[in-house]
Coordinates of C-alpha atoms and ligand atoms in Angstrom, one line a residue:
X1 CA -87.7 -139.2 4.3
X2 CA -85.3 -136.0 3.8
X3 CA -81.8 -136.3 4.7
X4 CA -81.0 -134.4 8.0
X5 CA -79.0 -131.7 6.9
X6 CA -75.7 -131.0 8.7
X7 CA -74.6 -128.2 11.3
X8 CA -70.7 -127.7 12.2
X9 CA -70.7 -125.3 14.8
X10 CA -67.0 -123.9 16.3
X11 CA -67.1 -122.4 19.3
X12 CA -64.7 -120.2 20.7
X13 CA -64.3 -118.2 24.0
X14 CA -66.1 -118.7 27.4
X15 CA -68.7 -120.9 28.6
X16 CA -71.7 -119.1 27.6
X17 CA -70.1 -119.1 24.4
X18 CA -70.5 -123.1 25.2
X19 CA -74.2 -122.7 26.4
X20 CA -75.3 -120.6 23.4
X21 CA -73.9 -122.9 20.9
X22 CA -75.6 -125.8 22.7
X23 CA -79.1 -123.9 22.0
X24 CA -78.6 -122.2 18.5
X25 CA -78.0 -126.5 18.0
X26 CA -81.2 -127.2 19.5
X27 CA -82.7 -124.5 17.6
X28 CA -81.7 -125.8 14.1
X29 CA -82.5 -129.3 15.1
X30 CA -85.7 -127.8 14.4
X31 CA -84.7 -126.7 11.1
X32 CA -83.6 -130.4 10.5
X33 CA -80.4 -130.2 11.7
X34 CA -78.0 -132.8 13.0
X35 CA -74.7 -131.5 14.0
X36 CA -71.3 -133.0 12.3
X37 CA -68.2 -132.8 13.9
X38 CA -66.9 -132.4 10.1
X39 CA -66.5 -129.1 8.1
X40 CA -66.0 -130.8 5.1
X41 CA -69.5 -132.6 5.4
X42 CA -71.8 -129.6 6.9
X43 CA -74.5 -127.7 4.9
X44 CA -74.2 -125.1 7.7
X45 CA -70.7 -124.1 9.5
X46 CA -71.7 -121.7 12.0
X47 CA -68.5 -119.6 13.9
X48 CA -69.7 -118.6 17.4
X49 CA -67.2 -115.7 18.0
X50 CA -65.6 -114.6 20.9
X51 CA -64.0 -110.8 21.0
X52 CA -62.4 -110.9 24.0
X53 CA -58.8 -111.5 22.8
X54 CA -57.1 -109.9 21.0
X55 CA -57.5 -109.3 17.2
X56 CA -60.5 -111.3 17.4
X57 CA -62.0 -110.1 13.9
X58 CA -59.4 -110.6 12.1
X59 CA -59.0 -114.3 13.3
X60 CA -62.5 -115.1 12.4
X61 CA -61.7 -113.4 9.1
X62 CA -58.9 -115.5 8.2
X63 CA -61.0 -118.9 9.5
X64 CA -63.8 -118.3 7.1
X65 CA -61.2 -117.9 4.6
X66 CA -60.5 -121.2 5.1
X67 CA -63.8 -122.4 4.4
X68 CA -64.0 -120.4 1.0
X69 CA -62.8 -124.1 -0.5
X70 CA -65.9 -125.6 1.0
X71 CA -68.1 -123.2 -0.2
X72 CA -66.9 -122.9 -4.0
X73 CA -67.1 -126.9 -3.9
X74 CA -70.7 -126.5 -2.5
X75 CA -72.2 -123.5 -3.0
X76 CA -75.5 -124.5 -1.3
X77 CA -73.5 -124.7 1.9
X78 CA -74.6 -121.7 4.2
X79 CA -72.0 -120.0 6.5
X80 CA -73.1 -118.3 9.5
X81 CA -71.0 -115.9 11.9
X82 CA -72.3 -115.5 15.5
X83 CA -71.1 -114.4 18.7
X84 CA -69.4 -111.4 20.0
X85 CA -67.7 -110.6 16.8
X86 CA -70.5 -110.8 14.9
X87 CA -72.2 -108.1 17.3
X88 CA -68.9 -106.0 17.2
X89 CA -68.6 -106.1 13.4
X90 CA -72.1 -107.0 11.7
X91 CA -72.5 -105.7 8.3
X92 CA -68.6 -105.9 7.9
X93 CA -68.3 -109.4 7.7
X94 CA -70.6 -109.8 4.9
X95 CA -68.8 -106.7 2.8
X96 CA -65.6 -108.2 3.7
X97 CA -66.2 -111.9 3.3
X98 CA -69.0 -112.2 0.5
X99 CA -69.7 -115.7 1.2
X100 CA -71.0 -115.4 4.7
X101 CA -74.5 -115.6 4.8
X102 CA -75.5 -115.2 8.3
X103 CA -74.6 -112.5 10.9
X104 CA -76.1 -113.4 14.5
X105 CA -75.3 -111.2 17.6
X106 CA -75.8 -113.0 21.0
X107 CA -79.4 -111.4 21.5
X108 CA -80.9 -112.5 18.6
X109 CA -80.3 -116.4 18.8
X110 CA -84.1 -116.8 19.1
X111 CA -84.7 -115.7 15.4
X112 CA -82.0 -118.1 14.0
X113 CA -84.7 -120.3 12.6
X114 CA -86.0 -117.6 10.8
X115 CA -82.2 -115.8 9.5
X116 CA -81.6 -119.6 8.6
X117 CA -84.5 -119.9 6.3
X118 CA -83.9 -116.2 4.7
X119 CA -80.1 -118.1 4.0
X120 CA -81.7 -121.1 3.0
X121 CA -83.9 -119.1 0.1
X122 CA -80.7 -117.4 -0.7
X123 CA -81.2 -113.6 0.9
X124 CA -78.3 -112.2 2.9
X125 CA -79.3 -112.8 6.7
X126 CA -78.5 -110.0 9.6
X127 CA -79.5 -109.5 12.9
X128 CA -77.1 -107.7 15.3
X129 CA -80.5 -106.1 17.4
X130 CA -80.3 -106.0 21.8
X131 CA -84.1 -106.6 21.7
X132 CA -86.2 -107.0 25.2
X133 CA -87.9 -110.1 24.6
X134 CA -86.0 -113.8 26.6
X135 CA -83.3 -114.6 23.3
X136 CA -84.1 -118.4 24.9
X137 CA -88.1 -118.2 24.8
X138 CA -88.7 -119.5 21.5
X139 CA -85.5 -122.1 21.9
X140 CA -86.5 -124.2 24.1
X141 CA -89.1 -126.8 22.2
X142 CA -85.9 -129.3 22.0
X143 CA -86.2 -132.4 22.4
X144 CA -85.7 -134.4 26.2
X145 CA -82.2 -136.3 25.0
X146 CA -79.9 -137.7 27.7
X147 CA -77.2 -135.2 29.1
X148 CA -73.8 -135.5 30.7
X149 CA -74.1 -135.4 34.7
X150 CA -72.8 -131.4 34.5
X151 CA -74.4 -128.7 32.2
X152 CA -74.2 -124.9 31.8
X153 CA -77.5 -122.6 32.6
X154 CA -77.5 -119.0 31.7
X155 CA -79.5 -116.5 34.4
X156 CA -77.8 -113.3 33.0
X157 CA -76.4 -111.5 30.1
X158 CA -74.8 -108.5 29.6
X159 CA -72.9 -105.9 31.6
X160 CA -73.1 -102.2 32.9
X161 CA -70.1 -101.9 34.7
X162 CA -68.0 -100.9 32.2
X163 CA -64.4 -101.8 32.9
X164 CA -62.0 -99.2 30.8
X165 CA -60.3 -102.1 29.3
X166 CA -63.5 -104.6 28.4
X167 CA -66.0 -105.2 25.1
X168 CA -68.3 -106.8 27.0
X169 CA -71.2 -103.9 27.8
X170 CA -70.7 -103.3 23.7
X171 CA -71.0 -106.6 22.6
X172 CA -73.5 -108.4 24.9
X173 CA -75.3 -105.3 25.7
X174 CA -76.9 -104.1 29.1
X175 CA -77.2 -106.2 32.3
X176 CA -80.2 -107.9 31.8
X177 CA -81.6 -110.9 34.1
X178 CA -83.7 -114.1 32.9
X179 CA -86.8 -114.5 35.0
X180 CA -86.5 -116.9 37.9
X181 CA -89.1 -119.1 36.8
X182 CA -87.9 -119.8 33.8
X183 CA -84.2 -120.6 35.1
X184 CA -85.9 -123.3 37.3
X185 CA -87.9 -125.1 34.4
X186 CA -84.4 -125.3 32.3
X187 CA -82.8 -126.8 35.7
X188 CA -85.5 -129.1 36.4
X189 CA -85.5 -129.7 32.7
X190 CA -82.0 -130.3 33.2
X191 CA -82.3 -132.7 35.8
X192 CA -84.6 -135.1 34.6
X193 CA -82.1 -135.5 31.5
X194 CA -79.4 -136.4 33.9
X195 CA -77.5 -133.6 34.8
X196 CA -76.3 -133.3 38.7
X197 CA -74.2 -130.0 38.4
X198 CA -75.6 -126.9 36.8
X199 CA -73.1 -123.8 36.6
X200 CA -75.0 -120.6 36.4
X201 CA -73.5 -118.3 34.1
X202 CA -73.3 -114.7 33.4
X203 CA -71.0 -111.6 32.9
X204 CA -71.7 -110.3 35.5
X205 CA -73.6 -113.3 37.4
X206 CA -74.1 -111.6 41.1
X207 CA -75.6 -108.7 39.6
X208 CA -78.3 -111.2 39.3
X209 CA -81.8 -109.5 39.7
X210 CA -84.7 -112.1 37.6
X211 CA -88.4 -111.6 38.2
X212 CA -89.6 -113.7 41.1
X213 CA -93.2 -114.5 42.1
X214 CA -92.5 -112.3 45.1
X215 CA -90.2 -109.5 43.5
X216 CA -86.8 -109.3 42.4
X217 CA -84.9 -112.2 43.2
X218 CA -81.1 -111.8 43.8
X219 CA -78.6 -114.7 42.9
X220 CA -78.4 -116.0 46.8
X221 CA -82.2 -116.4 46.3
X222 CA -82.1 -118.1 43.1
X223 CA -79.3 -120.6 44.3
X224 CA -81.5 -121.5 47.8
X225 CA -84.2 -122.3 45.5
X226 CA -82.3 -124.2 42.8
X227 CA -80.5 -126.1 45.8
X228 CA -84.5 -128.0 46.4
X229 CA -84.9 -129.2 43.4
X230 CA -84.5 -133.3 44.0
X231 CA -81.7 -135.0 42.1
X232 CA -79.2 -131.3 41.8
X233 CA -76.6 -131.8 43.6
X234 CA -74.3 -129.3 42.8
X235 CA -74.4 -125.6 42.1
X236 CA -71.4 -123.0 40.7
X237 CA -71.6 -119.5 39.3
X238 CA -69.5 -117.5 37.3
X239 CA -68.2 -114.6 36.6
X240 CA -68.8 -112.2 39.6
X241 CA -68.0 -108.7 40.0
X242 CA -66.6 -107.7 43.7
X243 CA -69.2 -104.7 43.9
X244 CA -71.9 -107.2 43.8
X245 CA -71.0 -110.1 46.3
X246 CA -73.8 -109.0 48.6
X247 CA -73.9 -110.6 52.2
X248 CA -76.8 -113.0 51.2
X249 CA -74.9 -114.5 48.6
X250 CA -72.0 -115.0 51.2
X251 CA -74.5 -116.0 53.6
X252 CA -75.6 -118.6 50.8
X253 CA -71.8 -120.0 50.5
X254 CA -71.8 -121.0 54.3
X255 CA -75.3 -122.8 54.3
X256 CA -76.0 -124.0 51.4
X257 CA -74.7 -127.3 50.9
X258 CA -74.9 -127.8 47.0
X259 CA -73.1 -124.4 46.3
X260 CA -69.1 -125.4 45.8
X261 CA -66.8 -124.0 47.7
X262 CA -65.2 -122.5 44.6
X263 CA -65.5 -118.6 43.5
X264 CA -64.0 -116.7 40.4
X265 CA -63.9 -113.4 41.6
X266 CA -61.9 -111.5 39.3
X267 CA -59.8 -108.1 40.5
X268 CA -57.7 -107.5 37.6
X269 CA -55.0 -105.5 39.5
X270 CA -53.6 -105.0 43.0
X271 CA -52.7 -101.2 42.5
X272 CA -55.3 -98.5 43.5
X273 CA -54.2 -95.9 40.9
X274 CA -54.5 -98.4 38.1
X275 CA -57.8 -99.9 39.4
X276 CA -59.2 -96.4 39.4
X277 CA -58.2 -96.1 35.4
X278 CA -59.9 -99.4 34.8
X279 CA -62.9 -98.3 36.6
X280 CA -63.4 -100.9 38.4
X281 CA -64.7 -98.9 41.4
X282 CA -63.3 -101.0 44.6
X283 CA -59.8 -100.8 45.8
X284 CA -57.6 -103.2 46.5
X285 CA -58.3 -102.9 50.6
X286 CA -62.0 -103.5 50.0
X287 CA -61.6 -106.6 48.2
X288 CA -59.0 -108.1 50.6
X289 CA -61.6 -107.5 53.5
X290 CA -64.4 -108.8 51.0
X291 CA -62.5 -112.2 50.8
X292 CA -62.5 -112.5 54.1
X293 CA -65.8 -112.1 55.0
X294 CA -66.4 -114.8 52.1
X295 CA -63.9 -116.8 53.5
X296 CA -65.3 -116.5 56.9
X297 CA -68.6 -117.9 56.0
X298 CA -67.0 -120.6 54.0
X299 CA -63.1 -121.0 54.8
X300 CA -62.0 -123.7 52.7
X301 CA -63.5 -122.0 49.6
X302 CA -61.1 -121.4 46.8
X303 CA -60.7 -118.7 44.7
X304 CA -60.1 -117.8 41.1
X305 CA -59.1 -114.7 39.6
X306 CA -58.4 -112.8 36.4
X307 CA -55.7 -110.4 36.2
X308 CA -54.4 -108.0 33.7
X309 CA -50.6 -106.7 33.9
X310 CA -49.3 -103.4 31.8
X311 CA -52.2 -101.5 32.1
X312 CA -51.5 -98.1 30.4
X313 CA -49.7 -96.2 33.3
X314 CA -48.8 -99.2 35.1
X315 CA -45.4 -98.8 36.8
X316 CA -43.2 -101.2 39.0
X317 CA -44.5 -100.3 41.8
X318 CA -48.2 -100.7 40.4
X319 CA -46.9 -104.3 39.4
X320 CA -45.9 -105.1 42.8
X321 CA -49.2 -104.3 44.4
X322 CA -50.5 -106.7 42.5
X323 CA -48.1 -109.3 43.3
X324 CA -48.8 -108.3 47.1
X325 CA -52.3 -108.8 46.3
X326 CA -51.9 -112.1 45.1
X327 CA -49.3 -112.9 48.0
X328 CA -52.2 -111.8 50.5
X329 CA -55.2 -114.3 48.5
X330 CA -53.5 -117.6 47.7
X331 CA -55.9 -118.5 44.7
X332 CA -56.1 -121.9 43.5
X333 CA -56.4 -121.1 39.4
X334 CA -56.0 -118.3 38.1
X335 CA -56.3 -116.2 34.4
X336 CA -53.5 -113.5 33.6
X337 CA -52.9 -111.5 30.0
X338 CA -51.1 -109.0 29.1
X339 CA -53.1 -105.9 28.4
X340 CA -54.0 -104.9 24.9
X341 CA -56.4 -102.3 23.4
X342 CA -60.1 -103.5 22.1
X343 CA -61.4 -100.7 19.5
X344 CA -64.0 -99.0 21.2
X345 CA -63.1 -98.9 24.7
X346 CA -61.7 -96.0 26.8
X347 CA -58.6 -97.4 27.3
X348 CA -57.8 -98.5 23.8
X349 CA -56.7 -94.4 23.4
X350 CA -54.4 -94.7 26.0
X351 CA -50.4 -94.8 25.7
X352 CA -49.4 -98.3 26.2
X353 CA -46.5 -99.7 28.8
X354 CA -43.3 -101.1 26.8
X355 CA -44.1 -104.1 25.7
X356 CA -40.8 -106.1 27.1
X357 CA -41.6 -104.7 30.7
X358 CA -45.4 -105.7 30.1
X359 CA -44.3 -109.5 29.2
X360 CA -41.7 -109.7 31.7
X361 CA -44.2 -108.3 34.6
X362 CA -46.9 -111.2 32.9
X363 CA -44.3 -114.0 33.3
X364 CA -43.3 -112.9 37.0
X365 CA -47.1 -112.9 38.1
X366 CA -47.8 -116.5 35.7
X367 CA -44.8 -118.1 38.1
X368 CA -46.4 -116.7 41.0
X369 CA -49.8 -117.9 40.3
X370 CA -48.8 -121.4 39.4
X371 CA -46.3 -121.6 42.7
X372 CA -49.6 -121.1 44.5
X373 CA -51.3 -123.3 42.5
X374 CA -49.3 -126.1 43.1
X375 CA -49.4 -125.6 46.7
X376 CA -53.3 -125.2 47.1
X377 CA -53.1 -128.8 44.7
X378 CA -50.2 -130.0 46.9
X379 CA -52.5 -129.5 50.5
X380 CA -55.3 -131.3 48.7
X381 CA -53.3 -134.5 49.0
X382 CA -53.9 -136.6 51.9
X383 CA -57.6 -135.5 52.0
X384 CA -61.1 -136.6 51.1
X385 CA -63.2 -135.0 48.6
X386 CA -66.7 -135.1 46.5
X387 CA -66.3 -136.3 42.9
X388 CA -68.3 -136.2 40.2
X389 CA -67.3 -138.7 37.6
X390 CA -68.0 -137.1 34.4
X391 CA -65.9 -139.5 31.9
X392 CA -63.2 -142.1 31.3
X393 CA -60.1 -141.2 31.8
X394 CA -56.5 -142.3 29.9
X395 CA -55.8 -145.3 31.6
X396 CA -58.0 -148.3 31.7
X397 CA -60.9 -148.7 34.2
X398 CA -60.2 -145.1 35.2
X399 CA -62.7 -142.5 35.3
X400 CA -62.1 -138.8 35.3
X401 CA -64.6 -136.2 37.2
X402 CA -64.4 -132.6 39.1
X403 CA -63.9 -132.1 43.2
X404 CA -65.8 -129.9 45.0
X405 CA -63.2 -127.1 44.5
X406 CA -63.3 -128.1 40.8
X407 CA -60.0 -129.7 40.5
X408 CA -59.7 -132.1 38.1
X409 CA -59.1 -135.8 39.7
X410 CA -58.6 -139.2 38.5
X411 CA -58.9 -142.5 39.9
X412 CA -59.9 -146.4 39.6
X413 CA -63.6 -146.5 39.3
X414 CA -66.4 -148.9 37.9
X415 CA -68.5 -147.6 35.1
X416 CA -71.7 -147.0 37.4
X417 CA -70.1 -144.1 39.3
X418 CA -70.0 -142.0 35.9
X419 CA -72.7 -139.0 36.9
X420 CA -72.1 -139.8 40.5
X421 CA -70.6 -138.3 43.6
X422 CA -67.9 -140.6 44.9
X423 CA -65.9 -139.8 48.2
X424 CA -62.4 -139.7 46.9
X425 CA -58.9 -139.9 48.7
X426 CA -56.7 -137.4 47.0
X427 CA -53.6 -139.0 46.8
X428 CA -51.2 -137.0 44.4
X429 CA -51.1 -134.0 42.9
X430 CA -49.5 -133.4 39.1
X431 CA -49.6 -130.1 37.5
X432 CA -53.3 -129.7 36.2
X433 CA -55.1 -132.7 38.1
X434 CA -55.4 -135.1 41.3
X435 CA -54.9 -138.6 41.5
X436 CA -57.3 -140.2 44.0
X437 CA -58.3 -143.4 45.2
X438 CA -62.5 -143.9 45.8
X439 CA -63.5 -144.9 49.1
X440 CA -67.2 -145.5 48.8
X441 CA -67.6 -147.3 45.5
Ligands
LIG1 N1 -56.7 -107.0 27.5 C1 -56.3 -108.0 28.2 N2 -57.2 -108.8 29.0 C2 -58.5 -108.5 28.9 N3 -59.5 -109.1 29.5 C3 -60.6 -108.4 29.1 N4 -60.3 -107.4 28.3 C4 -59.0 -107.4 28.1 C5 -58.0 -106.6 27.4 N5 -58.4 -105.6 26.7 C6 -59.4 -110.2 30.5 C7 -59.9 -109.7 31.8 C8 -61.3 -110.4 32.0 C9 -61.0 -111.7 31.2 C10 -62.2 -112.4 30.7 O1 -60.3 -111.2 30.1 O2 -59.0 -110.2 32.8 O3 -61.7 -110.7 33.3
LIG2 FE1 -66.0 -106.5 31.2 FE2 -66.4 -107.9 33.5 FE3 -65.8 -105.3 33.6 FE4 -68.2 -106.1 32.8 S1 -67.3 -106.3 34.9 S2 -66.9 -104.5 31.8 S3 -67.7 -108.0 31.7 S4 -64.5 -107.0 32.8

């Protein structure tokens, strides 16, 4: 028999990133792959990308440099880029980093096995195309192995909305929406392997619009019809744009039981005038009032949020809408960065707000955020939540597992409640978790 040959994969950047890796893996398991948690050993290291940060290329630059040992030691060892970068940058990371032999944008992952073998036979492999076919069609002969009680499930890709400050629509293409069918074979897939939560992701996940037996199908539908299949207990989505929380997807939130009473809903800003130059196209009034619709259909839900301080133009008083914004929510996690430019986007021409002013303004909204934070933990204690044990935790006989509202939460439990649902008294709260003490073990 052949030695399996070895995939490292890094993965960097959000959970599709996560998803993705997951099935390029799969995909070279085909190939004869086994993945290695070790560079050092791998015949394939494989970089999925994220360029959402900033200077994003020139951080993946300066990782590969860092393999550039590995590869003069073992020159059959091929090294792949995927990932938004890859998209953003394609032919340049080959002319700039000669010993890359693989360039895969996020819409091509389903002709990996054939880039792989043009690598393997010592050709230069590139595929950056948005092509119309499913990316996940031909990936998903893998084999039936066990899973972890929670799992990722991407419905959507891609984006049209076109924020001024975002790489997104350039680097994962236009909106575009998996069939409903196929999302519920990968859940019930999914399910017989183990799995009990299934996060649906997407850029723009509400935007949700798959071919259904019976039409379109929006996310609201999708979700009532993910919420029959036996053994799923739990449903999330994210990301979600405002303009597309439609009233039967907030509907869905007070009547469907497996969907968590958690939402990140990302505004970016409090300020009118500075929403308008990120194009977001809502104001600040009409997503207060769409919170409270959402929170009147389900009002203990809690919300998560992304916000981006120093805009260009961004005044004081800009900064303080934002604040009152925040003031007026009371989300319970939130992301916040400081603005800066991605190459290609409208915004990148614009002048930019001092940079001291723009770091002071992050840190005064970061000690908001976590203030509320702590209280939204701090109200948690006392009550009794869902659980799903996902893992041992530090401490002997402790396992560690998500609430409903996706706070982390830790407590005494026997081994069988790993991949279960346990009612838990929360009983303290520390900075980034729950302590909790199982009452129906
Ligand atoms: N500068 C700062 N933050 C950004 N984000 C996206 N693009 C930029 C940028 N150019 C943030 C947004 C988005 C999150 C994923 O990253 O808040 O919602
Ligand atoms: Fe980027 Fe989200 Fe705006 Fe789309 S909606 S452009 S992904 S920030």
């Amino acid at each position: 028999m052949t030695q399996a040959k070895k995939l490292y994969i890094k993965t960097y950047g959000c959970q599709m990133n996560v998803y993705d890796s997951e099935r390029m893996a799969e995909a070279l398991g085909g190939q004869g792959y086994v993945e290695t948690s070790s560079p050092e050993d791998a015949d394939m290291i494989l970089l999925n990308t994220c360029h959402i940060r900033e200077k994003a290329a020139e951080k993946v630059y300066s990782e590969l440099g860092r393999f550039k040992g590995l590869k003069a030691a073992k020159p059959e060892l091929k090294i792949g880029v995927a990932g938004c970068v890859a998209q953003a940058e394609g032919e340049e990371i080959m002319r700039r980093q000669p010993m890359v032999d693989l360039v895969v944008g996020p819409q091509s992952y389903h002709r990996l096995p054939e880039l792989e073998a043009r690598a393997g036979a010592g050709q230069k492999a590139l595929d950056t195309d948005f092509p119309v076919e499913d990316k996940f069609d031909h990936l998903s002969d893998r084999p039936k192995a066990k899973r972890g009680p929670t799992a990722f499930l991407t419905v959507q890709e891609g984006c049209d909305k076109f924020c001024a400050f975002c790489v997104v629509p350039y680097t994962r293409g236009a909106e575009v929406s998996r069939p409903a069918a196929r999302v519920l074979a990968e859940a019930r897939d999914l399910v017989e392997r183990g799995v009990r939560e299934i996060t649906l992701l997407g850029q723009n996940v509400n935007a949700y619009h798959g071919a259904g037996p019976d039409g379109d199908w929006g996310l609201a539908r999708l979700i009532r019809e993910l919420a029959k299949i036996d053994g799923l207990e739990r449903i999330r989505y994210t990301t979600s744009h405002p303009n597309d929380m439609g009233d039967d997807l907030i509907a869905a939130h007070g009547e469907v039981a497996e969907l968590m009473p958690y939402l990140h809903l990302p505004v970016q800003s409090g300020s009118d005038r500075i929403l308008k130059r990120m194009n977001r196209s809502h104001t600040a009034e009409q997503y207060l009032r769409l919170i409270e619709r959402i929170r009147a259909a389900r009002p203990d839900i809690l919300l998560s949020g992304d916000f981006i301080v120093g805009f260009p133009e961004e005044t004081e008083a800009d900064f303080q809408a934002t604040l009152a914004l925040v003031e007026a929510v009371r989300y319970g996690q939130c992301y916040s960065f400081k603005y800066s430019p991605r190459p290609g986007t409208p915004a990148a021409e614009r002048a930019l707000v001092d940079e001291a002013e723009a770091s002071e303004r992050l840190q005064r909204l970061q000690a908001l955020l976590s203030r509320q934070q702590a209280e939204i933990q701090a109200a948690m204690v006392g009550r009794e939540v869902g659980v799903l044990f996902e893992k041992p935790g530090r401490l002997d006989g402790q396992l560690v597992g998500k609430s409903d509202h996706l706070h982390a939460v830790h407590a005494q439990a026997p081994e069988a409640l790993l991949g279960r649902i346990a009612r838990v008294k929360i009983v303290d709260s520390a900075p980034n978790s729950l302590a909790g003490v199982v009452l129906d073990a």
